[in-house]
CSV table of C-alpha atoms in Angstrom, one decimal:
chain,number,residue,atom,x,y,z
A,1,PRO,CA,-15.7,-1.0,-0.2
A,2,GLN,CA,-16.5,2.7,-0.2
A,3,PHE,CA,-12.9,3.4,1.0
A,4,ALA,CA,-11.3,1.3,-1.7
A,5,SER,CA,-13.1,2.9,-4.6
A,6,SER,CA,-11.5,5.1,-7.2
A,7,GLU,CA,-13.7,8.0,-6.1
A,8,PHE,CA,-12.3,8.0,-2.6
A,9,GLU,CA,-8.8,7.7,-4.0
A,10,LYS,CA,-9.4,10.8,-6.1
A,11,PHE,CA,-10.9,12.6,-3.1
A,12,ALA,CA,-7.7,11.8,-1.1
A,13,GLN,CA,-5.5,13.2,-3.9
A,14,GLU,CA,-7.5,16.4,-4.2
A,15,TRP,CA,-7.4,17.0,-0.4
A,16,ASN,CA,-3.8,15.9,-0.1
A,17,PHE,CA,-4.1,13.4,2.6
A,18,LYS,CA,-2.8,9.8,2.9
A,19,HIS,CA,-5.3,7.0,3.3
A,20,GLN,CA,-3.6,4.3,5.4
A,21,THR,CA,-5.6,1.2,6.2
A,22,SER,CA,-5.1,-1.3,9.0
A,23,SER,CA,-5.1,-5.1,8.9
A,24,PRO,CA,-8.5,-6.9,9.4
A,25,GLY,CA,-8.9,-8.5,12.8
A,26,TYR,CA,-6.2,-6.3,14.4
A,27,PRO,CA,-8.0,-3.4,16.2
A,28,GLN,CA,-4.8,-2.6,18.1
A,29,SER,CA,-3.4,-0.7,15.1
A,30,ASN,CA,-6.5,1.6,15.2
A,31,GLY,CA,-6.5,1.8,19.0
A,32,LYS,CA,-7.6,5.4,19.4
A,33,VAL,CA,-10.8,5.0,17.4
A,34,GLU,CA,-11.6,1.6,19.0
A,35,ASN,CA,-11.2,3.2,22.5
A,36,SER,CA,-13.5,6.1,21.6
A,37,VAL,CA,-16.2,3.7,20.4
A,38,LYS,CA,-15.8,1.6,23.5
A,39,THR,CA,-16.2,4.7,25.7
A,40,ALA,CA,-19.3,5.8,23.9
A,41,LYS,CA,-20.9,2.4,24.1
A,42,GLN,CA,-20.3,2.3,27.9
A,43,LEU,CA,-21.8,5.7,28.3
A,44,MET,CA,-24.9,4.7,26.4
A,45,LYS,CA,-25.3,1.4,28.4
A,46,LYS,CA,-24.9,3.1,31.8
A,47,ALA,CA,-27.4,5.8,30.8
A,48,LYS,CA,-29.9,3.2,29.7
A,49,ARG,CA,-29.5,1.3,33.0
A,50,ALA,CA,-29.9,4.4,35.1
A,51,GLN,CA,-32.7,5.7,32.9
A,52,THR,CA,-31.1,9.1,32.4
A,53,ASP,CA,-30.5,11.3,29.4
A,54,PRO,CA,-27.5,10.0,27.4
A,55,TYR,CA,-26.7,13.5,26.3
A,56,GLN,CA,-26.1,14.4,29.9
A,57,SER,CA,-23.6,11.6,30.1
A,58,LEU,CA,-21.8,12.9,27.0
A,59,LEU,CA,-21.7,16.4,28.5
A,60,ASP,CA,-20.1,15.1,31.7
A,61,PHE,CA,-17.6,13.1,29.7
A,62,ARG,CA,-16.6,16.2,27.7
A,63,ASN,CA,-16.0,18.1,30.9
A,64,THR,CA,-13.8,15.4,32.5
A,65,PRO,CA,-10.1,16.2,32.4
A,66,THR,CA,-8.0,13.7,30.3
A,67,GLN,CA,-5.3,11.8,32.2
A,68,GLU,CA,-1.7,13.1,31.8
A,69,ILE,CA,-2.9,16.2,29.9
A,70,GLY,CA,-4.8,18.0,32.6
A,71,SER,CA,-7.6,19.5,30.5
A,72,SER,CA,-11.0,18.2,29.2
A,73,PRO,CA,-12.0,17.8,25.6
A,74,ALA,CA,-14.3,20.9,25.9
A,75,GLN,CA,-11.4,23.0,27.2
A,76,ARG,CA,-9.2,21.9,24.3
A,77,LEU,CA,-11.9,22.7,21.8
A,78,PHE,CA,-13.6,25.8,23.2
A,79,SER,CA,-10.8,27.0,25.5
A,80,ARG,CA,-13.3,26.9,28.4
A,81,ARG,CA,-15.4,24.6,30.5
A,82,THR,CA,-19.1,24.1,29.6
A,83,ARG,CA,-21.8,24.4,32.2
A,84,THR,CA,-23.2,21.2,33.7
A,85,THR,CA,-25.7,20.3,36.4
A,86,LEU,CA,-22.8,20.3,38.9
A,87,PRO,CA,-22.3,23.6,40.8
A,88,ILE,CA,-19.2,25.5,39.6
A,89,LYS,CA,-17.7,28.9,40.3
A,90,SER,CA,-18.2,31.5,37.6
A,91,ASN,CA,-14.5,32.3,37.3
A,92,LEU,CA,-13.8,28.7,36.2
A,93,LEU,CA,-16.1,29.2,33.2
A,94,GLN,CA,-14.0,32.0,31.8
A,95,PRO,CA,-12.1,31.3,28.5
A,96,ARG,CA,-8.5,30.2,28.9
A,97,VAL,CA,-6.4,28.8,26.0
A,98,GLN,CA,-4.8,25.5,26.8
A,99,ARG,CA,-1.1,25.4,25.8
A,100,ASN,CA,1.5,22.8,25.2
A,101,ILE,CA,-1.0,20.1,24.3
A,102,PRO,CA,1.1,18.5,21.6
A,103,SER,CA,4.1,18.2,23.9
A,104,LYS,CA,2.0,16.7,26.7
A,105,LEU,CA,0.5,14.1,24.2
A,106,TYR,CA,4.0,13.3,23.0
A,107,HIS,CA,5.4,12.7,26.5
A,108,ALA,CA,2.3,10.6,27.4
A,109,LYS,CA,2.8,8.4,24.3
A,110,LYS,CA,6.5,8.0,25.1
A,111,ARG,CA,5.7,6.9,28.6
A,112,GLN,CA,3.2,4.3,27.3
A,113,GLN,CA,5.8,3.1,24.8
A,114,LYS,CA,8.4,2.7,27.5
A,115,TYR,CA,6.2,0.3,29.5
A,116,TYR,CA,5.0,-1.5,26.4
A,117,ASP,CA,8.5,-2.2,25.1
A,118,ARG,CA,9.5,-3.9,28.3
A,119,SER,CA,7.9,-7.2,27.1
A,120,ALA,CA,7.3,-6.5,23.4
A,121,ARG,CA,9.7,-7.9,20.7
A,122,ASP,CA,9.8,-7.2,17.0
A,123,LEU,CA,8.9,-10.3,14.9
A,124,PRO,CA,11.2,-11.0,11.9
A,125,PRO,CA,9.9,-9.7,8.6
A,126,LEU,CA,8.5,-12.0,5.9
A,127,HIS,CA,9.5,-12.2,2.3
A,128,ILE,CA,7.5,-12.9,-0.9
A,129,GLY,CA,7.2,-16.6,-1.4
A,130,ASP,CA,7.4,-17.6,2.2
A,131,THR,CA,5.0,-20.3,3.4
A,132,VAL,CA,3.0,-19.3,6.5
A,133,ARG,CA,0.1,-20.3,8.6
A,134,CYS,CA,-2.7,-17.7,9.3
A,135,THR,CA,-4.4,-17.4,12.6
A,136,PRO,CA,-8.2,-17.8,12.3
A,137,ILE,CA,-10.0,-14.5,12.8
A,138,ILE,CA,-13.4,-16.1,13.2
A,139,GLN,CA,-13.8,-17.3,16.7
A,140,SER,CA,-15.8,-20.4,15.7
A,141,SER,CA,-12.9,-21.6,13.5
A,142,LYS,CA,-9.8,-23.2,14.9
A,143,THR,CA,-8.0,-24.1,11.7
A,144,TRP,CA,-4.8,-22.3,10.8
A,145,LYS,CA,-4.9,-21.9,7.0
A,146,LYS,CA,-1.7,-22.5,5.0
A,147,GLY,CA,-0.8,-19.8,2.5
A,148,GLN,CA,2.0,-18.0,0.7
A,149,VAL,CA,3.2,-14.4,1.0
A,150,VAL,CA,2.4,-12.6,-2.3
A,151,ARG,CA,2.9,-8.9,-1.3
A,152,ASP,CA,4.2,-6.7,1.4
A,153,ALA,CA,1.3,-4.4,2.3
A,154,GLY,CA,3.4,-2.2,4.6
A,155,THR,CA,3.2,-1.4,8.3
A,156,ARG,CA,3.8,-5.0,9.2
A,157,SER,CA,1.0,-6.3,7.0
A,158,TYR,CA,1.1,-8.9,4.2
A,159,ASP,CA,-1.2,-10.2,1.5
A,160,ILE,CA,-1.5,-14.0,1.8
A,161,ARG,CA,-2.8,-16.4,-0.9
A,162,THR,CA,-4.3,-19.4,0.8
A,163,GLU,CA,-5.0,-22.9,-0.6
A,164,ASP,CA,-8.5,-22.0,-1.7
A,165,GLY,CA,-7.1,-19.3,-4.0
A,166,GLY,CA,-8.3,-16.3,-1.9
A,167,VAL,CA,-6.0,-13.4,-1.1
A,168,TYR,CA,-6.2,-12.0,2.5
A,169,ARG,CA,-4.5,-9.2,4.3
A,170,ARG,CA,-3.1,-10.2,7.7
A,171,ASN,CA,-0.9,-8.5,10.3
A,172,ARG,CA,2.5,-10.0,11.1
A,173,ARG,CA,1.2,-11.1,14.5
A,174,HIS,CA,-1.3,-13.4,12.9
A,175,LEU,CA,1.2,-15.2,10.7
A,176,ARG,CA,3.6,-18.0,11.6
A,177,LYS,CA,6.4,-19.0,9.1
A,178,THR,CA,6.7,-22.7,8.4
A,179,ARG,CA,8.9,-24.9,6.3
A,180,GLU,CA,6.0,-26.6,4.5
A,181,ILE,CA,5.8,-26.8,0.7
A,182,PRO,CA,3.4,-24.2,-0.6
A,183,THR,CA,0.2,-25.7,-2.0
A,184,THR,CA,-1.6,-22.8,-3.5
A,185,THR,CA,-3.9,-23.0,-6.5
A,186,GLU,CA,-1.2,-22.1,-8.9
A,187,THR,CA,1.1,-24.8,-7.5
A,188,HIS,CA,-1.7,-27.4,-7.9
A,189,ASP,CA,-2.3,-26.5,-11.5
A,190,ASP,CA,1.4,-26.7,-12.3
A,191,ALA,CA,1.8,-30.0,-10.6
A,192,ASP,CA,-1.2,-31.4,-12.4
A,193,GLN,CA,0.2,-30.3,-15.7
A,194,GLU,CA,3.6,-31.9,-14.9
A,195,ARG,CA,2.1,-35.1,-13.8
A,196,SER,CA,-0.3,-35.5,-16.7
A,197,PRO,CA,0.6,-38.6,-18.7
A,198,GLU,CA,1.9,-38.4,-22.2
A,199,PRO,CA,-0.5,-39.6,-25.0
A,200,VAL,CA,0.2,-43.2,-25.9
A,201,PRO,CA,0.1,-44.1,-29.6
A,202,ARG,CA,-2.8,-46.2,-30.7
A,203,GLU,CA,-0.6,-48.9,-32.0
A,204,GLN,CA,0.8,-49.5,-28.5
A,205,GLN,CA,-2.6,-49.4,-26.9
A,206,THR,CA,-3.7,-52.7,-28.6
A,207,THR,CA,-2.7,-55.8,-26.7
A,208,THR,CA,-2.6,-59.4,-28.0
A,209,ALA,CA,-3.3,-62.4,-25.8
A,210,VAL,CA,-0.4,-64.8,-25.6
A,211,PRO,CA,-1.4,-68.4,-25.2
A,212,VAL,CA,0.0,-70.2,-22.2
A,213,GLU,CA,1.3,-73.7,-22.8
A,214,HIS,CA,0.9,-76.0,-19.8
A,215,THR,CA,3.8,-78.4,-19.7
A,216,THR,CA,3.2,-81.6,-17.8
A,217,GLY,CA,5.6,-81.9,-14.8
A,218,GLN,CA,6.9,-78.3,-15.1
A,219,GLN,CA,6.1,-75.7,-12.4
A,220,MET,CA,4.8,-72.4,-13.9
A,221,THR,CA,5.8,-69.1,-12.3
A,222,THR,CA,4.8,-65.5,-12.8
A,223,LYS,CA,7.2,-62.7,-13.7
A,224,SER,CA,7.8,-62.0,-10.1
A,225,GLY,CA,8.7,-65.6,-9.3
A,226,ARG,CA,5.4,-66.6,-7.6
A,227,ALA,CA,4.4,-70.2,-8.3
A,228,VAL,CA,1.1,-70.7,-10.2
A,229,LYS,CA,-1.1,-73.4,-8.8
A,230,PRO,CA,-4.0,-74.9,-10.9
A,231,PRO,CA,-7.5,-75.0,-9.5
A,232,ALA,CA,-8.5,-78.0,-7.3
A,233,HIS,CA,-11.2,-79.2,-9.7
A,234,LEU,CA,-8.7,-79.7,-12.4
């Protein structure tokens, strides 16, 4: 909620940056942050099991060179290595500016994209009014909710209105287009209004009983043609 407030929107406009959110239940779209949180948790758990100082683990992590870049986070930030408990030569602690970092990151991402695109396929886009089924995000639920696309949220995300009237944001991977008839809250209301019977005049509501004459020797039938048999005691 704090990132959806008007104060934060005003803050983004004043500092001239774009606030781009990701779909709920799709951590892959925010993979860099998720991977950093995972790494920090693993460091804390290992330090707790080994009963060592967690800050020492963070210090070692910051001095470990990053794969495909060749420099550690400390080298990229301070332009030098930081001293740890491991023995190191003094000349390796001298400042040295790390160059071509953006190009190395770009080539590393391109290499990852090359292997990812071997099996990945783009899903067809959805349009407003399409009927879809939403993958349950909660692990305890196995029901795919039926809904209707109401807005394109951008970056392969859509706002879906479900049968209970709620509007949820979902990634394209969590949606399956179906040929079902949409049954949202608005559709139910319209259908109820269309099916409501017209008021009947009071004159037509009164019914008069028509006496039935029993003719001896004549078989009586109903309107549908079914024969009417008198009770046995008669």
